[in-house]
Amino acid sequence: MGFTKTILRAGTGAMPRRGQEAHVEPEYSRMKYRWDEGVIGMQLGEIAKIHCSPDYAYGAGGFPAWGIMPNSELVFEIEVLSFK
């Protein structure tokens, strides 16, 4: 299935490009899996909900060490604060 992105608040600034480092809130240093695709196209100040289906996230194996059970859907609400 992949991921879907729902814009909760439109941004007003520039958009980060592939290869730039974006600072998002909340900062989940371990949970950057598939975030690149969600952040590309977001504007500075934008808040979005990113939903990853199990097949696009950690799949049948999950990641129990982080509390992600097998076949879990991942949902994040993120805000782009800055990028460089």
PDB file of N, CA and C in Angstrom, residues 2-84:
ATOM      1  N   GLY A   2       1.809   1.382   0.900  1.00  0.00           N
ATOM      2  CA  GLY A   2       2.663   2.551   0.921  1.00  0.00           C
ATOM      3  C   GLY A   2       2.322   3.508   2.038  1.00  0.00           C
ATOM      4  N   PHE A   3       2.410   4.784   1.722  1.00  0.00           N
ATOM      5  CA  PHE A   3       2.106   5.770   2.741  1.00  0.00           C
ATOM      6  C   PHE A   3       1.155   6.819   2.186  1.00  0.00           C
ATOM      7  N   THR A   4       0.436   7.455   3.089  1.00  0.00           N
ATOM      8  CA  THR A   4      -0.405   8.586   2.719  1.00  0.00           C
ATOM      9  C   THR A   4      -0.005   9.756   3.611  1.00  0.00           C
ATOM     10  N   LYS A   5      -0.187  10.934   3.079  1.00  0.00           N
ATOM     11  CA  LYS A   5       0.131  12.144   3.831  1.00  0.00           C
ATOM     12  C   LYS A   5      -1.089  13.043   3.809  1.00  0.00           C
ATOM     13  N   THR A   6      -1.521  13.466   4.986  1.00  0.00           N
ATOM     14  CA  THR A   6      -2.646  14.379   5.121  1.00  0.00           C
ATOM     15  C   THR A   6      -2.122  15.681   5.702  1.00  0.00           C
ATOM     16  N   ILE A   7      -2.323  16.775   4.994  1.00  0.00           N
ATOM     17  CA  ILE A   7      -1.853  18.070   5.475  1.00  0.00           C
ATOM     18  C   ILE A   7      -2.839  18.586   6.517  1.00  0.00           C
ATOM     19  N   LEU A   8      -2.320  18.851   7.710  1.00  0.00           N
ATOM     20  CA  LEU A   8      -3.133  19.374   8.804  1.00  0.00           C
ATOM     21  C   LEU A   8      -3.062  20.894   8.880  1.00  0.00           C
ATOM     22  N   ARG A   9      -1.892  21.452   8.511  1.00  0.00           N
ATOM     23  CA  ARG A   9      -1.725  22.903   8.433  1.00  0.00           C
ATOM     24  C   ARG A   9      -0.736  23.194   7.312  1.00  0.00           C
ATOM     25  N   ALA A  10      -1.140  24.005   6.368  1.00  0.00           N
ATOM     26  CA  ALA A  10      -0.271  24.346   5.247  1.00  0.00           C
ATOM     27  C   ALA A  10       0.916  25.159   5.734  1.00  0.00           C
ATOM     28  N   GLY A  11       2.037  24.942   5.085  1.00  0.00           N
ATOM     29  CA  GLY A  11       3.225  25.732   5.385  1.00  0.00           C
ATOM     30  C   GLY A  11       3.252  26.989   4.551  1.00  0.00           C
ATOM     31  N   THR A  12       4.193  27.868   4.856  1.00  0.00           N
ATOM     32  CA  THR A  12       4.286  29.130   4.130  1.00  0.00           C
ATOM     33  C   THR A  12       5.680  29.373   3.568  1.00  0.00           C
ATOM     34  N   GLY A  13       6.592  28.475   3.835  1.00  0.00           N
ATOM     35  CA  GLY A  13       7.972  28.683   3.415  1.00  0.00           C
ATOM     36  C   GLY A  13       8.380  27.794   2.255  1.00  0.00           C
ATOM     37  N   ALA A  14       9.684  27.750   2.064  1.00  0.00           N
ATOM     38  CA  ALA A  14      10.273  26.934   0.996  1.00  0.00           C
ATOM     39  C   ALA A  14      10.130  25.451   1.323  1.00  0.00           C
ATOM     40  N   MET A  15      10.417  24.617   0.334  1.00  0.00           N
ATOM     41  CA  MET A  15      10.365  23.157   0.510  1.00  0.00           C
ATOM     42  C   MET A  15      11.780  22.589   0.519  1.00  0.00           C
ATOM     43  N   PRO A  16      12.058  21.655   1.451  1.00  0.00           N
ATOM     44  CA  PRO A  16      13.374  21.001   1.423  1.00  0.00           C
ATOM     45  C   PRO A  16      13.497  20.134   0.172  1.00  0.00           C
ATOM     46  N   ARG A  17      14.721  20.006  -0.298  1.00  0.00           N
ATOM     47  CA  ARG A  17      14.997  19.159  -1.465  1.00  0.00           C
ATOM     48  C   ARG A  17      15.696  17.891  -1.003  1.00  0.00           C
ATOM     49  N   ARG A  18      15.627  16.874  -1.833  1.00  0.00           N
ATOM     50  CA  ARG A  18      16.311  15.618  -1.534  1.00  0.00           C
ATOM     51  C   ARG A  18      17.779  15.912  -1.264  1.00  0.00           C
ATOM     52  N   GLY A  19      18.290  15.348  -0.179  1.00  0.00           N
ATOM     53  CA  GLY A  19      19.683  15.546   0.205  1.00  0.00           C
ATOM     54  C   GLY A  19      19.856  16.591   1.292  1.00  0.00           C
ATOM     55  N   GLN A  20      18.840  17.437   1.493  1.00  0.00           N
ATOM     56  CA  GLN A  20      18.922  18.399   2.580  1.00  0.00           C
ATOM     57  C   GLN A  20      18.464  17.742   3.876  1.00  0.00           C
ATOM     58  N   GLU A  21      18.985  18.235   4.985  1.00  0.00           N
ATOM     59  CA  GLU A  21      18.602  17.719   6.291  1.00  0.00           C
ATOM     60  C   GLU A  21      17.469  18.578   6.832  1.00  0.00           C
ATOM     61  N   ALA A  22      16.338  17.945   7.128  1.00  0.00           N
ATOM     62  CA  ALA A  22      15.185  18.665   7.663  1.00  0.00           C
ATOM     63  C   ALA A  22      15.069  18.411   9.159  1.00  0.00           C
ATOM     64  N   HIS A  23      14.751  19.449   9.911  1.00  0.00           N
ATOM     65  CA  HIS A  23      14.486  19.323  11.339  1.00  0.00           C
ATOM     66  C   HIS A  23      12.972  19.307  11.502  1.00  0.00           C
ATOM     67  N   VAL A  24      12.454  18.195  11.976  1.00  0.00           N
ATOM     68  CA  VAL A  24      11.014  18.051  12.149  1.00  0.00           C
ATOM     69  C   VAL A  24      10.703  17.861  13.623  1.00  0.00           C
ATOM     70  N   GLU A  25       9.472  18.152  13.986  1.00  0.00           N
ATOM     71  CA  GLU A  25       9.012  17.982  15.357  1.00  0.00           C
ATOM     72  C   GLU A  25       7.803  17.078  15.318  1.00  0.00           C
ATOM     73  N   PRO A  26       7.663  16.058  16.108  1.00  0.00           N
ATOM     74  CA  PRO A  26       8.652  15.650  17.099  1.00  0.00           C
ATOM     75  C   PRO A  26       9.854  14.991  16.437  1.00  0.00           C
ATOM     76  N   GLU A  27      10.981  15.032  17.111  1.00  0.00           N
ATOM     77  CA  GLU A  27      12.233  14.459  16.592  1.00  0.00           C
ATOM     78  C   GLU A  27      12.362  13.031  17.081  1.00  0.00           C
ATOM     79  N   TYR A  28      12.114  12.091  16.197  1.00  0.00           N
ATOM     80  CA  TYR A  28      12.285  10.673  16.523  1.00  0.00           C
ATOM     81  C   TYR A  28      13.537  10.196  15.813  1.00  0.00           C
ATOM     82  N   SER A  29      14.666  10.248  16.484  1.00  0.00           N
ATOM     83  CA  SER A  29      15.920   9.925  15.812  1.00  0.00           C
ATOM     84  C   SER A  29      15.933   8.496  15.281  1.00  0.00           C
ATOM     85  N   ARG A  30      15.223   7.581  15.940  1.00  0.00           N
ATOM     86  CA  ARG A  30      15.229   6.190  15.484  1.00  0.00           C
ATOM     87  C   ARG A  30      14.128   5.915  14.460  1.00  0.00           C
ATOM     88  N   MET A  31      13.187   6.822  14.295  1.00  0.00           N
ATOM     89  CA  MET A  31      12.019   6.542  13.476  1.00  0.00           C
ATOM     90  C   MET A  31      12.060   7.279  12.143  1.00  0.00           C
ATOM     91  N   LYS A  32      13.211   7.333  11.514  1.00  0.00           N
ATOM     92  CA  LYS A  32      13.326   8.036  10.246  1.00  0.00           C
ATOM     93  C   LYS A  32      13.015   7.132   9.057  1.00  0.00           C
ATOM     94  N   TYR A  33      12.635   5.912   9.356  1.00  0.00           N
ATOM     95  CA  TYR A  33      12.325   4.948   8.315  1.00  0.00           C
ATOM     96  C   TYR A  33      11.182   5.470   7.457  1.00  0.00           C
ATOM     97  N   ARG A  34      11.428   5.701   6.195  1.00  0.00           N
ATOM     98  CA  ARG A  34      10.453   6.173   5.217  1.00  0.00           C
ATOM     99  C   ARG A  34      10.061   7.636   5.365  1.00  0.00           C
ATOM    100  N   TRP A  35      10.683   8.366   6.272  1.00  0.00           N
ATOM    101  CA  TRP A  35      10.307   9.763   6.450  1.00  0.00           C
ATOM    102  C   TRP A  35      10.739  10.633   5.288  1.00  0.00           C
ATOM    103  N   ASP A  36      11.861  10.305   4.647  1.00  0.00           N
ATOM    104  CA  ASP A  36      12.339  11.138   3.540  1.00  0.00           C
ATOM    105  C   ASP A  36      11.239  11.383   2.524  1.00  0.00           C
ATOM    106  N   GLU A  37      10.530  10.329   2.166  1.00  0.00           N
ATOM    107  CA  GLU A  37       9.482  10.457   1.159  1.00  0.00           C
ATOM    108  C   GLU A  37       8.319  11.302   1.654  1.00  0.00           C
ATOM    109  N   GLY A  38       8.057  11.275   2.948  1.00  0.00           N
ATOM    110  CA  GLY A  38       6.976  12.076   3.495  1.00  0.00           C
ATOM    111  C   GLY A  38       7.326  13.548   3.613  1.00  0.00           C
ATOM    112  N   VAL A  39       8.592  13.850   3.920  1.00  0.00           N
ATOM    113  CA  VAL A  39       9.010  15.239   4.125  1.00  0.00           C
ATOM    114  C   VAL A  39       9.227  15.959   2.802  1.00  0.00           C
ATOM    115  N   ILE A  40       9.697  15.238   1.790  1.00  0.00           N
ATOM    116  CA  ILE A  40       9.872  15.868   0.479  1.00  0.00           C
ATOM    117  C   ILE A  40       8.507  16.376   0.020  1.00  0.00           C
ATOM    118  N   GLY A  41       8.456  17.626  -0.364  1.00  0.00           N
ATOM    119  CA  GLY A  41       7.207  18.231  -0.801  1.00  0.00           C
ATOM    120  C   GLY A  41       6.487  19.005   0.288  1.00  0.00           C
ATOM    121  N   MET A  42       6.940  18.870   1.545  1.00  0.00           N
ATOM    122  CA  MET A  42       6.352  19.667   2.622  1.00  0.00           C
ATOM    123  C   MET A  42       7.021  21.032   2.657  1.00  0.00           C
ATOM    124  N   GLN A  43       6.265  22.042   3.044  1.00  0.00           N
ATOM    125  CA  GLN A  43       6.797  23.390   3.167  1.00  0.00           C
ATOM    126  C   GLN A  43       7.214  23.667   4.606  1.00  0.00           C
ATOM    127  N   LEU A  44       8.110  24.618   4.752  1.00  0.00           N
ATOM    128  CA  LEU A  44       8.514  25.074   6.071  1.00  0.00           C
ATOM    129  C   LEU A  44       7.273  25.505   6.845  1.00  0.00           C
ATOM    130  N   GLY A  45       7.110  24.987   8.060  1.00  0.00           N
ATOM    131  CA  GLY A  45       5.963  25.310   8.891  1.00  0.00           C
ATOM    132  C   GLY A  45       4.764  24.396   8.692  1.00  0.00           C
ATOM    133  N   GLU A  46       4.821  23.525   7.708  1.00  0.00           N
ATOM    134  CA  GLU A  46       3.707  22.616   7.441  1.00  0.00           C
ATOM    135  C   GLU A  46       3.620  21.522   8.495  1.00  0.00           C
ATOM    136  N   ILE A  47       2.409  21.162   8.853  1.00  0.00           N
ATOM    137  CA  ILE A  47       2.164  20.029   9.740  1.00  0.00           C
ATOM    138  C   ILE A  47       1.377  19.004   8.946  1.00  0.00           C
ATOM    139  N   ALA A  48       1.838  17.755   8.982  1.00  0.00           N
ATOM    140  CA  ALA A  48       1.175  16.690   8.234  1.00  0.00           C
ATOM    141  C   ALA A  48       1.133  15.419   9.062  1.00  0.00           C
ATOM    142  N   LYS A  49       0.150  14.610   8.768  1.00  0.00           N
ATOM    143  CA  LYS A  49       0.060  13.281   9.366  1.00  0.00           C
ATOM    144  C   LYS A  49       0.504  12.300   8.282  1.00  0.00           C
ATOM    145  N   ILE A  50       1.490  11.493   8.622  1.00  0.00           N
ATOM    146  CA  ILE A  50       2.008  10.487   7.693  1.00  0.00           C
ATOM    147  C   ILE A  50       1.596   9.110   8.204  1.00  0.00           C
ATOM    148  N   HIS A  51       0.958   8.357   7.347  1.00  0.00           N
ATOM    149  CA  HIS A  51       0.456   7.023   7.693  1.00  0.00           C
ATOM    150  C   HIS A  51       1.170   6.011   6.806  1.00  0.00           C
ATOM    151  N   CYS A  52       1.899   5.063   7.426  1.00  0.00           N
ATOM    152  CA  CYS A  52       2.604   4.007   6.690  1.00  0.00           C
ATOM    153  C   CYS A  52       1.900   2.681   6.926  1.00  0.00           C
ATOM    154  N   SER A  53       1.536   2.015   5.851  1.00  0.00           N
ATOM    155  CA  SER A  53       0.920   0.697   5.973  1.00  0.00           C
ATOM    156  C   SER A  53       1.976  -0.310   6.434  1.00  0.00           C
ATOM    157  N   PRO A  54       1.559  -1.433   7.014  1.00  0.00           N
ATOM    158  CA  PRO A  54       2.529  -2.416   7.526  1.00  0.00           C
ATOM    159  C   PRO A  54       3.547  -2.862   6.489  1.00  0.00           C
ATOM    160  N   ASP A  55       3.107  -3.087   5.248  1.00  0.00           N
ATOM    161  CA  ASP A  55       4.035  -3.553   4.214  1.00  0.00           C
ATOM    162  C   ASP A  55       5.066  -2.489   3.859  1.00  0.00           C
ATOM    163  N   TYR A  56       4.765  -1.238   4.124  1.00  0.00           N
ATOM    164  CA  TYR A  56       5.681  -0.144   3.815  1.00  0.00           C
ATOM    165  C   TYR A  56       6.553   0.210   5.014  1.00  0.00           C
ATOM    166  N   ALA A  57       6.118  -0.213   6.202  1.00  0.00           N
ATOM    167  CA  ALA A  57       6.857   0.088   7.430  1.00  0.00           C
ATOM    168  C   ALA A  57       7.750  -1.103   7.787  1.00  0.00           C
ATOM    169  N   TYR A  58       7.488  -1.764   8.897  1.00  0.00           N
ATOM    170  CA  TYR A  58       8.350  -2.845   9.370  1.00  0.00           C
ATOM    171  C   TYR A  58       7.816  -4.230   9.045  1.00  0.00           C
ATOM    172  N   GLY A  59       6.628  -4.319   8.428  1.00  0.00           N
ATOM    173  CA  GLY A  59       6.106  -5.582   7.927  1.00  0.00           C
ATOM    174  C   GLY A  59       5.805  -6.628   8.978  1.00  0.00           C
ATOM    175  N   ALA A  60       5.872  -7.882   8.543  1.00  0.00           N
ATOM    176  CA  ALA A  60       5.511  -9.022   9.389  1.00  0.00           C
ATOM    177  C   ALA A  60       6.467  -9.208  10.563  1.00  0.00           C
ATOM    178  N   GLY A  61       7.686  -8.705  10.437  1.00  0.00           N
ATOM    179  CA  GLY A  61       8.645  -8.855  11.530  1.00  0.00           C
ATOM    180  C   GLY A  61       8.495  -7.808  12.616  1.00  0.00           C
ATOM    181  N   GLY A  62       7.915  -6.660  12.255  1.00  0.00           N
ATOM    182  CA  GLY A  62       7.805  -5.578  13.217  1.00  0.00           C
ATOM    183  C   GLY A  62       9.168  -5.139  13.707  1.00  0.00           C
ATOM    184  N   PHE A  63       9.191  -4.468  14.830  1.00  0.00           N
ATOM    185  CA  PHE A  63      10.430  -4.097  15.507  1.00  0.00           C
ATOM    186  C   PHE A  63      10.120  -4.067  16.994  1.00  0.00           C
ATOM    187  N   PRO A  64       9.929  -5.268  17.595  1.00  0.00           N
ATOM    188  CA  PRO A  64       9.509  -5.360  18.994  1.00  0.00           C
ATOM    189  C   PRO A  64      10.400  -4.606  19.979  1.00  0.00           C
ATOM    190  N   ALA A  65      11.675  -4.476  19.694  1.00  0.00           N
ATOM    191  CA  ALA A  65      12.566  -3.757  20.604  1.00  0.00           C
ATOM    192  C   ALA A  65      12.143  -2.298  20.779  1.00  0.00           C
ATOM    193  N   TRP A  66      11.463  -1.739  19.779  1.00  0.00           N
ATOM    194  CA  TRP A  66      10.970  -0.368  19.853  1.00  0.00           C
ATOM    195  C   TRP A  66       9.477  -0.324  20.126  1.00  0.00           C
ATOM    196  N   GLY A  67       8.883  -1.480  20.418  1.00  0.00           N
ATOM    197  CA  GLY A  67       7.450  -1.523  20.696  1.00  0.00           C
ATOM    198  C   GLY A  67       6.580  -1.572  19.460  1.00  0.00           C
ATOM    199  N   ILE A  68       7.176  -1.845  18.302  1.00  0.00           N
ATOM    200  CA  ILE A  68       6.414  -1.930  17.054  1.00  0.00           C
ATOM    201  C   ILE A  68       6.153  -3.402  16.772  1.00  0.00           C
ATOM    202  N   MET A  69       4.927  -3.814  16.963  1.00  0.00           N
ATOM    203  CA  MET A  69       4.558  -5.212  16.806  1.00  0.00           C
ATOM    204  C   MET A  69       4.439  -5.577  15.323  1.00  0.00           C
ATOM    205  N   PRO A  70       4.485  -6.862  14.994  1.00  0.00           N
ATOM    206  CA  PRO A  70       4.351  -7.287  13.595  1.00  0.00           C
ATOM    207  C   PRO A  70       3.080  -6.727  12.959  1.00  0.00           C
ATOM    208  N   ASN A  71       3.207  -6.353  11.696  1.00  0.00           N
ATOM    209  CA  ASN A  71       2.100  -5.838  10.885  1.00  0.00           C
ATOM    210  C   ASN A  71       1.459  -4.581  11.452  1.00  0.00           C
ATOM    211  N   SER A  72       2.247  -3.760  12.131  1.00  0.00           N
ATOM    212  CA  SER A  72       1.739  -2.503  12.688  1.00  0.00           C
ATOM    213  C   SER A  72       1.706  -1.411  11.635  1.00  0.00           C
ATOM    214  N   GLU A  73       0.671  -0.603  11.686  1.00  0.00           N
ATOM    215  CA  GLU A  73       0.619   0.613  10.896  1.00  0.00           C
ATOM    216  C   GLU A  73       1.305   1.707  11.708  1.00  0.00           C
ATOM    217  N   LEU A  74       2.075   2.544  11.046  1.00  0.00           N
ATOM    218  CA  LEU A  74       2.761   3.639  11.725  1.00  0.00           C
ATOM    219  C   LEU A  74       2.095   4.948  11.328  1.00  0.00           C
ATOM    220  N   VAL A  75       1.807   5.791  12.311  1.00  0.00           N
ATOM    221  CA  VAL A  75       1.189   7.085  12.058  1.00  0.00           C
ATOM    222  C   VAL A  75       1.989   8.140  12.821  1.00  0.00           C
ATOM    223  N   PHE A  76       2.442   9.151  12.103  1.00  0.00           N
ATOM    224  CA  PHE A  76       3.219  10.235  12.695  1.00  0.00           C
ATOM    225  C   PHE A  76       2.589  11.563  12.322  1.00  0.00           C
ATOM    226  N   GLU A  77       2.578  12.492  13.249  1.00  0.00           N
ATOM    227  CA  GLU A  77       2.211  13.864  12.963  1.00  0.00           C
ATOM    228  C   GLU A  77       3.493  14.671  13.096  1.00  0.00           C
ATOM    229  N   ILE A  78       3.912  15.302  12.000  1.00  0.00           N
ATOM    230  CA  ILE A  78       5.199  16.001  12.000  1.00  0.00           C
ATOM    231  C   ILE A  78       5.040  17.432  11.500  1.00  0.00           C
ATOM    232  N   GLU A  79       5.956  18.263  11.950  1.00  0.00           N
ATOM    233  CA  GLU A  79       6.023  19.653  11.505  1.00  0.00           C
ATOM    234  C   GLU A  79       7.433  19.944  11.017  1.00  0.00           C
ATOM    235  N   VAL A  80       7.566  20.571   9.861  1.00  0.00           N
ATOM    236  CA  VAL A  80       8.883  20.966   9.353  1.00  0.00           C
ATOM    237  C   VAL A  80       9.249  22.305   9.990  1.00  0.00           C
ATOM    238  N   LEU A  81      10.300  22.284  10.817  1.00  0.00           N
ATOM    239  CA  LEU A  81      10.733  23.484  11.530  1.00  0.00           C
ATOM    240  C   LEU A  81      11.845  24.235  10.794  1.00  0.00           C
ATOM    241  N   SER A  82      12.745  23.487  10.170  1.00  0.00           N
ATOM    242  CA  SER A  82      13.843  24.103   9.423  1.00  0.00           C
ATOM    243  C   SER A  82      14.484  23.046   8.550  1.00  0.00           C
ATOM    244  N   PHE A  83      15.352  23.471   7.663  1.00  0.00           N
ATOM    245  CA  PHE A  83      16.147  22.537   6.863  1.00  0.00           C
ATOM    246  C   PHE A  83      17.375  23.268   6.361  1.00  0.00           C
ATOM    247  N   LYS A  84      18.389  22.435   6.029  1.00  0.00           N
ATOM    248  CA  LYS A  84      19.650  23.028   5.515  1.00  0.00           C
ATOM    249  C   LYS A  84      20.251  22.116   4.488  1.00  0.00           C
TER     250      LYS A  84
END
